[in-house]
Amino acid sequence: MTTGPPHRYFQVVINVRGQYGIWPLGDAVPGGWSPIGFVSTRGDCLVQVAELWKDMRPLEKPGDAGDEPPGWTARIIDAAAARPDAVALSGGGGRLTYGRLMEDARRLADRLVALGVRREDRVALCFPLGAPALTALLGIALTGAAYLPIDSADDEGRRNLMIADSGARVVVADRAEVLTHLDARIVTWPDATPTEDRGDADPWTPGPRALAADAACVLYHPVDRGSRGVVLEHRQLNALLDGASPIHASDRVAVSGPLSNAFVNADVLSTLCGGAEVVVPPDGSATRRGPWRHSSRFYGSLETGIAYAASTSRTGGTGPARTLIGAPFPGCRLYVLDDDIRPLAVGGAGTLYVGGPGVARGYLDDPAATVNRFLPDPFAADGSRMFATGHRVRLTEDGVLERLDSAPARTP
């Protein structure tokens, strides 16, 4: 991303949630942001942010949590309470009802809490897609911690890198013996322990209540994108699920691939939140495809909550195919800006920026890289941020965004 001539000076700013950013000196500071008094080159500002912003968790203002709609974990709990005998997953070597999903997830959550797992901790789960993976994901979420999905078939080097880089306190896995060399507590799951008697505890009551601003999961870019971890908060997952096509309790949704894939992860959450059945192939019965099954139909990135608009490829006559970006999902904002972060007129080519509730917290434990790509949103003027995708686009006369570069954006 470029923001004007290299000699231009910047200032470090901070919003009401304690998140830092940088902004060109001489330009009006966006609403909801305040200068801290540090002015220098872009590089020096990034160094200053890295020294100041050790804890990247945004501050939660009083009343914020109450203003949020019910979270995705609450939706799953409600679906399970309404139809405990309904099938949550079939295939993948097993069959799981919603009642059993909640019982096992609660049992695992109790184990993790006993180990000291709390909100904002990172807990990895290392499984192929199946019943143990689903109960592990929900069990981690019920502790208030953030889950890191890893497929047990992933390359050993990549698996080890993600666990080490994430700082995961605990790894929940089906094969503990292949992970004993890592500096993390290994929890074998599922275990042979019978379901504990939880006394008078209501099995449908959520555990430690995570705030909307808490980390929900950490997802990693593929190797060719630098294997960088991106932190998504609960509010970003909620925004993603709100943008998905509706799933009904009677649906059977085909989902395949590793849970570490962002679209597979989104398919699973969308299906469970709808109280429907996740079907892991092979399965001969008729199913519908998951709402995020074909990632080529959507445009987005991990930094913007996985997907934020529909995408189409159109061929005009004998010319090359054009990649068109459709209308953004509800609440999402798309901007075409020049190097000085100013809007471009129709036909002008610039960088695509994305604002709205899906914009992620940032890069895991890397405030400088986060501030480099997550900028104050001057058009929202409410202290929110926008993400510089690095993609070149132009706004056509019919109001559609056309992508001009073919290579995926790469993080710096």
mmCIF file of C-alpha atoms in Angstrom:
data_model
loop_
_atom_site.group_PDB
_atom_site.id
_atom_site.type_symbol
_atom_site.label_atom_id
_atom_site.label_comp_id
_atom_site.label_asym_id
_atom_site.label_seq_id
_atom_site.Cartn_x
_atom_site.Cartn_y
_atom_site.Cartn_z
ATOM 1 C CA MET A 1 0.000 0.000 0.000
ATOM 2 C CA THR A 2 1.214 3.497 -0.781
ATOM 3 C CA THR A 3 -0.025 6.708 0.768
ATOM 4 C CA GLY A 4 1.576 9.496 -1.171
ATOM 5 C CA PRO A 5 5.167 10.659 -1.672
ATOM 6 C CA PRO A 6 7.817 8.821 0.384
ATOM 7 C CA HIS A 7 8.856 12.044 2.131
ATOM 8 C CA ARG A 8 5.369 12.625 3.546
ATOM 9 C CA TYR A 9 5.091 12.722 7.329
ATOM 10 C CA PHE A 10 2.538 10.888 9.441
ATOM 11 C CA GLN A 11 1.170 11.032 12.957
ATOM 12 C CA VAL A 12 0.195 8.256 15.355
ATOM 13 C CA VAL A 13 -3.488 8.308 16.331
ATOM 14 C CA ILE A 14 -5.647 6.284 18.723
ATOM 15 C CA ASN A 15 -9.385 5.571 18.799
ATOM 16 C CA VAL A 16 -11.829 5.225 21.682
ATOM 17 C CA ARG A 17 -11.206 1.468 21.825
ATOM 18 C CA GLY A 18 -7.484 1.899 22.393
ATOM 19 C CA GLN A 19 -6.548 0.793 18.875
ATOM 20 C CA TYR A 20 -3.667 2.624 17.214
ATOM 21 C CA GLY A 21 -3.303 3.873 13.677
ATOM 22 C CA ILE A 22 -1.292 6.289 11.566
ATOM 23 C CA TRP A 23 -2.589 9.164 9.471
ATOM 24 C CA PRO A 24 -0.987 11.607 7.008
ATOM 25 C CA LEU A 25 0.123 14.792 8.747
ATOM 26 C CA GLY A 26 -1.794 17.801 7.484
ATOM 27 C CA ASP A 27 -4.963 15.834 6.708
ATOM 28 C CA ALA A 28 -7.928 16.141 9.049
ATOM 29 C CA VAL A 29 -7.885 13.329 11.608
ATOM 30 C CA PRO A 30 -10.950 11.055 11.099
ATOM 31 C CA GLY A 31 -13.756 11.257 13.622
ATOM 32 C CA GLY A 32 -13.328 8.985 16.635
ATOM 33 C CA TRP A 33 -9.513 9.214 16.457
ATOM 34 C CA SER A 34 -7.104 11.461 18.384
ATOM 35 C CA PRO A 35 -3.388 12.255 17.815
ATOM 36 C CA ILE A 36 -1.031 11.135 20.572
ATOM 37 C CA GLY A 37 1.591 13.748 19.637
ATOM 38 C CA PHE A 38 4.079 11.560 17.753
ATOM 39 C CA VAL A 39 4.963 12.804 14.257
ATOM 40 C CA SER A 40 7.598 11.310 11.980
ATOM 41 C CA THR A 41 8.109 9.214 8.867
ATOM 42 C CA ARG A 42 5.800 6.313 8.179
ATOM 43 C CA GLY A 43 8.441 3.797 9.255
ATOM 44 C CA ASP A 44 9.181 5.604 12.515
ATOM 45 C CA CYS A 45 5.465 5.816 13.305
ATOM 46 C CA LEU A 46 5.128 2.054 12.848
ATOM 47 C CA VAL A 47 8.069 1.483 15.203
ATOM 48 C CA GLN A 48 6.458 3.776 17.778
ATOM 49 C CA VAL A 49 3.158 1.877 17.551
ATOM 50 C CA ALA A 50 4.966 -1.436 18.064
ATOM 51 C CA GLU A 51 6.483 -0.048 21.277
ATOM 52 C CA LEU A 52 3.183 1.309 22.605
ATOM 53 C CA TRP A 53 0.585 -1.277 21.554
ATOM 54 C CA LYS A 54 1.656 -4.413 23.381
ATOM 55 C CA ASP A 55 -1.868 -5.629 24.077
ATOM 56 C CA MET A 56 -3.904 -5.454 20.869
ATOM 57 C CA ARG A 57 -7.233 -6.210 22.516
ATOM 58 C CA PRO A 58 -9.669 -3.330 21.919
ATOM 59 C CA LEU A 59 -11.206 -1.724 24.963
ATOM 60 C CA GLU A 60 -14.835 -2.589 25.620
ATOM 61 C CA LYS A 61 -16.963 0.380 26.615
ATOM 62 C CA PRO A 62 -19.767 -0.069 29.178
ATOM 63 C CA GLY A 63 -22.903 -1.231 27.436
ATOM 64 C CA ASP A 64 -21.115 -2.408 24.283
ATOM 65 C CA ALA A 65 -21.787 -6.110 24.862
ATOM 66 C CA GLY A 66 -25.466 -5.454 25.481
ATOM 67 C CA ASP A 67 -25.748 -3.643 22.175
ATOM 68 C CA GLU A 68 -24.582 -6.674 20.198
ATOM 69 C CA PRO A 69 -26.994 -9.251 18.719
ATOM 70 C CA PRO A 70 -26.841 -12.808 20.103
ATOM 71 C CA GLY A 71 -23.469 -14.343 19.317
ATOM 72 C CA TRP A 72 -22.800 -17.383 17.179
ATOM 73 C CA THR A 73 -22.195 -19.627 20.209
ATOM 74 C CA ALA A 74 -25.574 -18.619 21.634
ATOM 75 C CA ARG A 75 -27.204 -19.518 18.315
ATOM 76 C CA ILE A 76 -25.732 -23.014 18.436
ATOM 77 C CA ILE A 77 -26.779 -23.451 22.051
ATOM 78 C CA ASP A 78 -30.322 -22.350 21.195
ATOM 79 C CA ALA A 79 -30.431 -24.744 18.228
ATOM 80 C CA ALA A 80 -29.287 -27.624 20.439
ATOM 81 C CA ALA A 81 -31.788 -26.790 23.178
ATOM 82 C CA ALA A 82 -34.638 -26.665 20.665
ATOM 83 C CA ARG A 83 -33.803 -29.986 18.948
ATOM 84 C CA PRO A 84 -31.322 -32.047 21.015
ATOM 85 C CA ASP A 85 -32.054 -35.236 19.061
ATOM 86 C CA ALA A 86 -31.491 -33.601 15.660
ATOM 87 C CA VAL A 87 -28.346 -34.650 13.793
ATOM 88 C CA ALA A 88 -25.592 -32.046 13.882
ATOM 89 C CA LEU A 89 -23.096 -34.051 11.804
ATOM 90 C CA SER A 90 -23.073 -37.227 9.747
ATOM 91 C CA GLY A 91 -20.219 -38.827 7.842
ATOM 92 C CA GLY A 92 -16.564 -38.304 8.573
ATOM 93 C CA GLY A 93 -16.530 -41.537 10.541
ATOM 94 C CA GLY A 94 -19.363 -40.727 12.898
ATOM 95 C CA ARG A 95 -22.789 -39.316 13.665
ATOM 96 C CA LEU A 96 -23.384 -36.567 16.193
ATOM 97 C CA THR A 97 -26.637 -35.185 17.594
ATOM 98 C CA TYR A 98 -26.978 -31.640 18.857
ATOM 99 C CA GLY A 99 -27.549 -32.924 22.371
ATOM 100 C CA ARG A 100 -24.328 -34.941 22.290
ATOM 101 C CA LEU A 101 -22.501 -32.015 20.691
ATOM 102 C CA MET A 102 -23.410 -29.827 23.663
ATOM 103 C CA GLU A 103 -22.654 -32.513 26.266
ATOM 104 C CA ASP A 104 -19.208 -33.270 24.848
ATOM 105 C CA ALA A 105 -18.384 -29.625 24.219
ATOM 106 C CA ARG A 106 -19.314 -28.757 27.790
ATOM 107 C CA ARG A 107 -17.209 -31.631 29.114
ATOM 108 C CA LEU A 108 -14.188 -30.484 27.144
ATOM 109 C CA ALA A 109 -14.764 -26.886 28.225
ATOM 110 C CA ASP A 110 -14.721 -27.985 31.868
ATOM 111 C CA ARG A 111 -11.382 -29.733 31.298
ATOM 112 C CA LEU A 112 -9.871 -26.697 29.622
ATOM 113 C CA VAL A 113 -11.096 -24.294 32.304
ATOM 114 C CA ALA A 114 -9.554 -26.603 34.931
ATOM 115 C CA LEU A 115 -6.248 -26.206 33.063
ATOM 116 C CA GLY A 116 -6.528 -22.444 33.392
ATOM 117 C CA VAL A 117 -7.829 -21.604 29.903
ATOM 118 C CA ARG A 118 -9.536 -18.212 29.880
ATOM 119 C CA ARG A 119 -10.768 -15.472 27.561
ATOM 120 C CA GLU A 120 -8.243 -14.318 24.968
ATOM 121 C CA ASP A 121 -6.151 -17.490 25.360
ATOM 122 C CA ARG A 122 -5.460 -19.368 22.133
ATOM 123 C CA VAL A 123 -6.291 -23.073 21.994
ATOM 124 C CA ALA A 124 -5.469 -25.140 18.902
ATOM 125 C CA LEU A 125 -7.583 -28.062 17.705
ATOM 126 C CA CYS A 126 -5.901 -30.586 15.444
ATOM 127 C CA PHE A 127 -8.415 -32.908 13.732
ATOM 128 C CA PRO A 128 -9.827 -33.865 10.370
ATOM 129 C CA LEU A 129 -13.359 -32.594 9.827
ATOM 130 C CA GLY A 130 -15.694 -34.765 11.887
ATOM 131 C CA ALA A 131 -17.494 -35.077 15.215
ATOM 132 C CA PRO A 132 -14.392 -34.612 17.441
ATOM 133 C CA ALA A 133 -13.463 -31.453 15.542
ATOM 134 C CA LEU A 134 -16.925 -29.930 16.045
ATOM 135 C CA THR A 135 -17.087 -30.718 19.754
ATOM 136 C CA ALA A 136 -13.538 -29.404 20.227
ATOM 137 C CA LEU A 137 -14.313 -26.145 18.404
ATOM 138 C CA LEU A 138 -17.452 -25.496 20.438
ATOM 139 C CA GLY A 139 -15.803 -26.639 23.662
ATOM 140 C CA ILE A 140 -12.987 -24.137 23.204
ATOM 141 C CA ALA A 141 -15.485 -21.389 22.393
ATOM 142 C CA LEU A 142 -17.450 -22.133 25.578
ATOM 143 C CA THR A 143 -14.369 -21.299 27.668
ATOM 144 C CA GLY A 144 -14.205 -17.829 26.118
ATOM 145 C CA ALA A 145 -10.862 -18.669 24.464
ATOM 146 C CA ALA A 146 -10.056 -18.326 20.759
ATOM 147 C CA TYR A 147 -9.841 -21.497 18.695
ATOM 148 C CA LEU A 148 -7.114 -22.180 16.117
ATOM 149 C CA PRO A 149 -8.246 -24.877 13.647
ATOM 150 C CA ILE A 150 -5.519 -27.124 12.240
ATOM 151 C CA ASP A 151 -6.105 -30.160 10.072
ATOM 152 C CA SER A 152 -4.289 -33.230 11.420
ATOM 153 C CA ALA A 153 -3.284 -34.056 7.841
ATOM 154 C CA ASP A 154 -1.503 -30.709 7.427
ATOM 155 C CA ASP A 155 2.201 -30.708 6.694
ATOM 156 C CA GLU A 156 4.080 -31.206 9.985
ATOM 157 C CA GLY A 157 6.178 -28.095 9.482
ATOM 158 C CA ARG A 158 3.165 -25.879 8.894
ATOM 159 C CA ARG A 159 1.279 -27.440 11.782
ATOM 160 C CA ASN A 160 4.183 -26.819 14.150
ATOM 161 C CA LEU A 161 4.640 -23.276 12.848
ATOM 162 C CA MET A 162 0.998 -22.348 13.479
ATOM 163 C CA ILE A 163 0.978 -23.783 16.993
ATOM 164 C CA ALA A 164 4.259 -22.100 17.946
ATOM 165 C CA ASP A 165 3.477 -18.785 16.257
ATOM 166 C CA SER A 166 0.012 -18.579 17.808
ATOM 167 C CA GLY A 167 1.327 -19.031 21.338
ATOM 168 C CA ALA A 168 -1.362 -21.648 21.922
ATOM 169 C CA ARG A 169 -1.483 -22.638 25.586
ATOM 170 C CA VAL A 170 -3.223 -25.908 24.868
ATOM 171 C CA VAL A 171 -3.602 -28.178 21.831
ATOM 172 C CA VAL A 172 -6.649 -30.453 21.654
ATOM 173 C CA ALA A 173 -5.891 -33.367 19.326
ATOM 174 C CA ASP A 174 -6.811 -36.922 18.474
ATOM 175 C CA ARG A 175 -3.139 -38.000 18.261
ATOM 176 C CA ALA A 176 -1.127 -36.528 21.106
ATOM 177 C CA GLU A 177 1.995 -38.532 20.312
ATOM 178 C CA VAL A 178 2.812 -36.469 17.214
ATOM 179 C CA LEU A 179 2.694 -33.202 19.183
ATOM 180 C CA THR A 180 4.612 -33.987 22.369
ATOM 181 C CA HIS A 181 7.692 -32.082 21.170
ATOM 182 C CA LEU A 182 5.764 -28.788 21.158
ATOM 183 C CA ASP A 183 5.796 -26.279 24.006
ATOM 184 C CA ALA A 184 2.086 -26.587 24.770
ATOM 185 C CA ARG A 185 -0.202 -28.678 26.929
ATOM 186 C CA ILE A 186 -1.665 -31.541 24.848
ATOM 187 C CA VAL A 187 -5.232 -32.674 25.584
ATOM 188 C CA THR A 188 -6.293 -35.920 23.905
ATOM 189 C CA TRP A 189 -9.837 -35.766 22.563
ATOM 190 C CA PRO A 190 -12.182 -37.535 22.591
ATOM 191 C CA ASP A 191 -11.300 -39.306 25.811
ATOM 192 C CA ALA A 192 -12.739 -42.339 27.522
ATOM 193 C CA THR A 193 -13.974 -40.385 30.533
ATOM 194 C CA PRO A 194 -17.730 -40.748 31.036
ATOM 195 C CA THR A 195 -19.777 -37.571 31.100
ATOM 196 C CA GLU A 196 -19.260 -35.933 34.483
ATOM 197 C CA ASP A 197 -22.137 -35.045 36.734
ATOM 198 C CA ARG A 198 -22.263 -31.248 36.549
ATOM 199 C CA GLY A 199 -24.591 -31.039 39.543
ATOM 200 C CA ASP A 200 -27.324 -28.491 39.131
ATOM 201 C CA ALA A 201 -25.608 -26.807 36.178
ATOM 202 C CA ASP A 202 -27.851 -26.244 33.187
ATOM 203 C CA PRO A 203 -26.195 -28.015 30.213
ATOM 204 C CA TRP A 204 -27.599 -25.347 27.872
ATOM 205 C CA THR A 205 -26.268 -22.348 29.784
ATOM 206 C CA PRO A 206 -23.237 -20.658 28.185
ATOM 207 C CA GLY A 207 -19.983 -20.738 30.110
ATOM 208 C CA PRO A 208 -17.729 -17.725 30.634
ATOM 209 C CA ARG A 209 -19.377 -14.998 28.580
ATOM 210 C CA ALA A 210 -17.093 -13.738 25.844
ATOM 211 C CA LEU A 211 -17.487 -10.109 24.874
ATOM 212 C CA ALA A 212 -18.100 -9.093 21.291
ATOM 213 C CA ALA A 213 -14.576 -7.622 21.192
ATOM 214 C CA ASP A 214 -12.910 -10.829 22.427
ATOM 215 C CA ALA A 215 -10.906 -12.980 20.047
ATOM 216 C CA ALA A 216 -13.056 -15.820 18.671
ATOM 217 C CA CYS A 217 -10.535 -17.567 16.425
ATOM 218 C CA VAL A 218 -7.146 -17.276 14.772
ATOM 219 C CA LEU A 219 -6.976 -18.269 11.110
ATOM 220 C CA TYR A 220 -3.769 -18.494 9.097
ATOM 221 C CA HIS A 221 -3.099 -17.498 5.527
ATOM 222 C CA PRO A 222 -1.819 -20.272 3.245
ATOM 223 C CA VAL A 223 1.914 -20.740 2.906
ATOM 224 C CA ASP A 224 2.042 -18.713 -0.304
ATOM 225 C CA ARG A 225 0.529 -15.786 1.569
ATOM 226 C CA GLY A 226 3.159 -15.855 4.302
ATOM 227 C CA SER A 227 1.368 -18.063 6.874
ATOM 228 C CA ARG A 228 0.405 -14.988 8.889
ATOM 229 C CA GLY A 229 -2.222 -15.379 11.618
ATOM 230 C CA VAL A 230 -5.293 -13.120 11.577
ATOM 231 C CA VAL A 231 -7.392 -12.567 14.705
ATOM 232 C CA LEU A 232 -11.160 -12.507 14.202
ATOM 233 C CA GLU A 233 -13.317 -11.355 17.077
ATOM 234 C CA HIS A 234 -16.808 -12.577 17.889
ATOM 235 C CA ARG A 235 -18.375 -9.547 16.257
ATOM 236 C CA GLN A 236 -16.602 -10.302 12.972
ATOM 237 C CA LEU A 237 -17.826 -13.910 12.960
ATOM 238 C CA ASN A 238 -21.325 -12.643 13.758
ATOM 239 C CA ALA A 239 -21.128 -10.217 10.822
ATOM 240 C CA LEU A 240 -19.974 -13.033 8.521
ATOM 241 C CA LEU A 241 -22.820 -15.300 9.567
ATOM 242 C CA ASP A 242 -25.342 -12.482 9.173
ATOM 243 C CA GLY A 243 -24.194 -12.137 5.560
ATOM 244 C CA ALA A 244 -24.618 -15.825 4.714
ATOM 245 C CA SER A 245 -27.601 -17.174 2.841
ATOM 246 C CA PRO A 246 -30.179 -18.551 5.312
ATOM 247 C CA ILE A 247 -29.846 -22.137 6.514
ATOM 248 C CA HIS A 248 -32.879 -23.903 7.949
ATOM 249 C CA ALA A 249 -33.052 -26.670 10.519
ATOM 250 C CA SER A 250 -34.312 -29.138 7.919
ATOM 251 C CA ASP A 251 -31.281 -28.592 5.658
ATOM 252 C CA ARG A 252 -28.460 -31.095 5.173
ATOM 253 C CA VAL A 253 -25.347 -29.153 4.172
ATOM 254 C CA ALA A 254 -22.414 -30.761 2.399
ATOM 255 C CA VAL A 255 -19.079 -29.576 3.800
ATOM 256 C CA SER A 256 -15.684 -30.934 2.811
ATOM 257 C CA GLY A 257 -12.073 -29.943 3.298
ATOM 258 C CA PRO A 258 -9.934 -29.005 6.285
ATOM 259 C CA LEU A 259 -11.463 -26.950 9.078
ATOM 260 C CA SER A 260 -8.402 -24.682 8.841
ATOM 261 C CA ASN A 261 -9.769 -23.456 5.496
ATOM 262 C CA ALA A 262 -11.634 -20.214 6.155
ATOM 263 C CA PHE A 263 -14.605 -21.081 3.925
ATOM 264 C CA VAL A 264 -14.953 -24.582 5.416
ATOM 265 C CA ASN A 265 -14.859 -23.037 8.880
ATOM 266 C CA ALA A 266 -17.577 -20.560 7.836
ATOM 267 C CA ASP A 267 -19.708 -23.337 6.317
ATOM 268 C CA VAL A 268 -19.590 -25.341 9.544
ATOM 269 C CA LEU A 269 -20.507 -22.368 11.746
ATOM 270 C CA SER A 270 -23.331 -21.292 9.403
ATOM 271 C CA THR A 271 -24.792 -24.801 9.410
ATOM 272 C CA LEU A 272 -24.645 -25.269 13.174
ATOM 273 C CA CYS A 273 -26.072 -21.806 13.839
ATOM 274 C CA GLY A 274 -29.019 -22.775 11.644
ATOM 275 C CA GLY A 275 -29.562 -26.020 13.532
ATOM 276 C CA ALA A 276 -28.973 -27.989 10.342
ATOM 277 C CA GLU A 277 -26.904 -31.098 9.601
ATOM 278 C CA VAL A 278 -23.277 -30.937 8.510
ATOM 279 C CA VAL A 279 -22.729 -33.766 6.015
ATOM 280 C CA VAL A 280 -19.124 -34.819 5.482
ATOM 281 C CA PRO A 281 -18.733 -36.675 2.147
ATOM 282 C CA PRO A 282 -18.901 -39.361 0.990
ATOM 283 C CA ASP A 283 -22.631 -39.492 1.518
ATOM 284 C CA GLY A 284 -25.035 -40.569 -1.221
ATOM 285 C CA SER A 285 -28.077 -38.633 -0.009
ATOM 286 C CA ALA A 286 -29.097 -35.279 -1.423
ATOM 287 C CA THR A 287 -27.714 -32.226 0.305
ATOM 288 C CA ARG A 288 -27.439 -28.552 -0.392
ATOM 289 C CA ARG A 289 -24.069 -26.880 -0.686
ATOM 290 C CA GLY A 290 -22.774 -24.711 2.115
ATOM 291 C CA PRO A 291 -23.290 -20.962 1.714
ATOM 292 C CA TRP A 292 -19.547 -20.394 1.439
ATOM 293 C CA ARG A 293 -18.781 -23.636 -0.433
ATOM 294 C CA HIS A 294 -17.577 -22.008 -3.640
ATOM 295 C CA SER A 295 -15.095 -19.379 -2.565
ATOM 296 C CA SER A 296 -14.784 -18.211 -6.176
ATOM 297 C CA ARG A 297 -18.282 -16.742 -5.843
ATOM 298 C CA PHE A 298 -17.174 -14.442 -3.046
ATOM 299 C CA TYR A 299 -14.645 -11.703 -2.679
ATOM 300 C CA GLY A 300 -12.806 -11.125 0.553
ATOM 301 C CA SER A 301 -9.906 -12.008 2.807
ATOM 302 C CA LEU A 302 -9.254 -13.115 6.360
ATOM 303 C CA GLU A 303 -8.566 -9.484 7.273
ATOM 304 C CA THR A 304 -12.113 -8.536 6.328
ATOM 305 C CA GLY A 305 -13.964 -11.381 8.006
ATOM 306 C CA ILE A 306 -13.405 -13.908 5.165
ATOM 307 C CA ALA A 307 -15.947 -12.567 2.631
ATOM 308 C CA TYR A 308 -17.576 -9.201 2.104
ATOM 309 C CA ALA A 309 -19.070 -9.201 -1.400
ATOM 310 C CA ALA A 310 -20.153 -11.456 -4.238
ATOM 311 C CA SER A 311 -17.746 -11.897 -7.131
ATOM 312 C CA THR A 312 -18.379 -12.800 -10.765
ATOM 313 C CA SER A 313 -16.258 -13.396 -13.834
ATOM 314 C CA ARG A 314 -17.661 -12.029 -17.068
ATOM 315 C CA THR A 315 -16.416 -12.463 -20.614
ATOM 316 C CA GLY A 316 -17.163 -9.695 -23.083
ATOM 317 C CA GLY A 317 -16.940 -10.828 -26.712
ATOM 318 C CA THR A 318 -13.460 -12.006 -27.583
ATOM 319 C CA GLY A 319 -11.787 -9.970 -24.834
ATOM 320 C CA PRO A 320 -10.381 -11.289 -21.578
ATOM 321 C CA ALA A 321 -12.633 -12.203 -18.678
ATOM 322 C CA ARG A 322 -13.377 -9.388 -16.242
ATOM 323 C CA THR A 323 -13.562 -9.876 -12.472
ATOM 324 C CA LEU A 324 -16.454 -7.863 -11.087
ATOM 325 C CA ILE A 325 -17.102 -7.281 -7.404
ATOM 326 C CA GLY A 326 -20.769 -7.141 -6.546
ATOM 327 C CA ALA A 327 -22.676 -5.257 -3.895
ATOM 328 C CA PRO A 328 -21.109 -5.505 -0.437
ATOM 329 C CA PHE A 329 -22.751 -7.491 2.334
ATOM 330 C CA PRO A 330 -24.919 -5.548 4.826
ATOM 331 C CA GLY A 331 -22.872 -3.071 6.841
ATOM 332 C CA CYS A 332 -19.779 -3.503 4.674
ATOM 333 C CA ARG A 333 -18.290 -0.493 2.883
ATOM 334 C CA LEU A 334 -16.060 -0.555 -0.209
ATOM 335 C CA TYR A 335 -13.886 2.420 -1.171
ATOM 336 C CA VAL A 336 -11.706 3.100 -4.218
ATOM 337 C CA LEU A 337 -8.988 5.481 -3.018
ATOM 338 C CA ASP A 338 -5.875 7.068 -4.479
ATOM 339 C CA ASP A 339 -2.411 7.120 -2.916
ATOM 340 C CA ASP A 340 -3.457 10.028 -0.696
ATOM 341 C CA ILE A 341 -6.465 8.076 0.668
ATOM 342 C CA ARG A 342 -8.950 10.175 -1.279
ATOM 343 C CA PRO A 343 -11.951 8.841 -3.252
ATOM 344 C CA LEU A 344 -11.606 8.438 -6.999
ATOM 345 C CA ALA A 345 -14.203 9.354 -9.595
ATOM 346 C CA VAL A 346 -15.842 6.829 -11.902
ATOM 347 C CA GLY A 347 -13.238 5.202 -14.129
ATOM 348 C CA GLY A 348 -10.277 6.058 -11.909
ATOM 349 C CA ALA A 349 -8.016 3.177 -10.887
ATOM 350 C CA GLY A 350 -7.030 2.960 -7.253
ATOM 351 C CA THR A 351 -6.688 0.717 -4.227
ATOM 352 C CA LEU A 352 -9.685 -1.083 -2.760
ATOM 353 C CA TYR A 353 -10.310 -0.447 0.946
ATOM 354 C CA VAL A 354 -12.900 -2.299 3.023
ATOM 355 C CA GLY A 355 -14.679 -0.938 6.092
ATOM 356 C CA GLY A 356 -17.470 -2.219 8.297
ATOM 357 C CA PRO A 357 -18.120 -4.728 11.088
ATOM 358 C CA GLY A 358 -16.233 -7.553 9.351
ATOM 359 C CA VAL A 359 -12.816 -5.862 9.547
ATOM 360 C CA ALA A 360 -10.625 -8.102 11.718
ATOM 361 C CA ARG A 361 -8.736 -7.105 14.838
ATOM 362 C CA GLY A 362 -5.488 -7.482 12.933
ATOM 363 C CA TYR A 363 -2.407 -9.638 12.621
ATOM 364 C CA LEU A 364 -1.656 -11.822 15.615
ATOM 365 C CA ASP A 365 0.738 -10.076 18.049
ATOM 366 C CA ASP A 366 2.009 -7.797 15.267
ATOM 367 C CA PRO A 367 0.835 -4.218 15.858
ATOM 368 C CA ALA A 368 3.155 -2.626 13.287
ATOM 369 C CA ALA A 369 1.957 -4.890 10.461
ATOM 370 C CA THR A 370 -1.623 -4.332 11.602
ATOM 371 C CA VAL A 371 -1.377 -0.543 11.578
ATOM 372 C CA ASN A 372 0.344 -0.689 8.176
ATOM 373 C CA ARG A 373 -2.771 -2.191 6.557
ATOM 374 C CA PHE A 374 -5.626 -1.290 8.938
ATOM 375 C CA LEU A 375 -6.183 2.465 8.723
ATOM 376 C CA PRO A 376 -8.652 4.839 10.380
ATOM 377 C CA ASP A 377 -11.824 4.981 8.303
ATOM 378 C CA PRO A 378 -12.330 8.675 7.439
ATOM 379 C CA PHE A 379 -15.729 8.018 5.862
ATOM 380 C CA ALA A 380 -17.325 6.318 8.866
ATOM 381 C CA ALA A 381 -15.980 8.970 11.283
ATOM 382 C CA ASP A 382 -16.786 6.768 14.289
ATOM 383 C CA GLY A 383 -13.351 5.468 15.282
ATOM 384 C CA SER A 384 -13.628 2.340 13.124
ATOM 385 C CA ARG A 385 -10.957 1.084 10.726
ATOM 386 C CA MET A 386 -10.717 0.088 7.098
ATOM 387 C CA PHE A 387 -8.420 -2.479 5.515
ATOM 388 C CA ALA A 388 -6.169 -1.741 2.538
ATOM 389 C CA THR A 389 -6.541 -4.856 0.382
ATOM 390 C CA GLY A 390 -3.720 -3.939 -2.006
ATOM 391 C CA HIS A 391 -6.013 -4.805 -4.941
ATOM 392 C CA ARG A 392 -6.264 -2.406 -7.865
ATOM 393 C CA VAL A 393 -9.848 -1.686 -8.880
ATOM 394 C CA ARG A 394 -11.909 0.881 -10.729
ATOM 395 C CA LEU A 395 -15.515 1.950 -10.415
ATOM 396 C CA THR A 396 -17.365 1.428 -13.687
ATOM 397 C CA GLU A 397 -20.059 3.748 -14.997
ATOM 398 C CA ASP A 398 -22.765 1.270 -13.967
ATOM 399 C CA GLY A 399 -21.576 1.399 -10.362
ATOM 400 C CA VAL A 400 -19.763 -1.952 -10.304
ATOM 401 C CA LEU A 401 -16.203 -2.437 -9.074
ATOM 402 C CA GLU A 402 -13.877 -4.136 -11.539
ATOM 403 C CA ARG A 403 -10.685 -5.711 -10.296
ATOM 404 C CA LEU A 404 -7.709 -4.804 -12.486
ATOM 405 C CA ASP A 405 -4.977 -6.997 -11.024
ATOM 406 C CA SER A 406 -5.113 -10.782 -11.185
ATOM 407 C CA ALA A 407 -2.695 -11.748 -8.419
ATOM 408 C CA PRO A 408 -4.007 -12.022 -4.864
ATOM 409 C CA ALA A 409 -3.042 -9.241 -2.485
ATOM 410 C CA ARG A 410 -0.095 -10.126 -0.288
ATOM 411 C CA THR A 411 0.496 -8.901 3.199
ATOM 412 C CA PRO A 412 3.704 -6.876 3.648
#
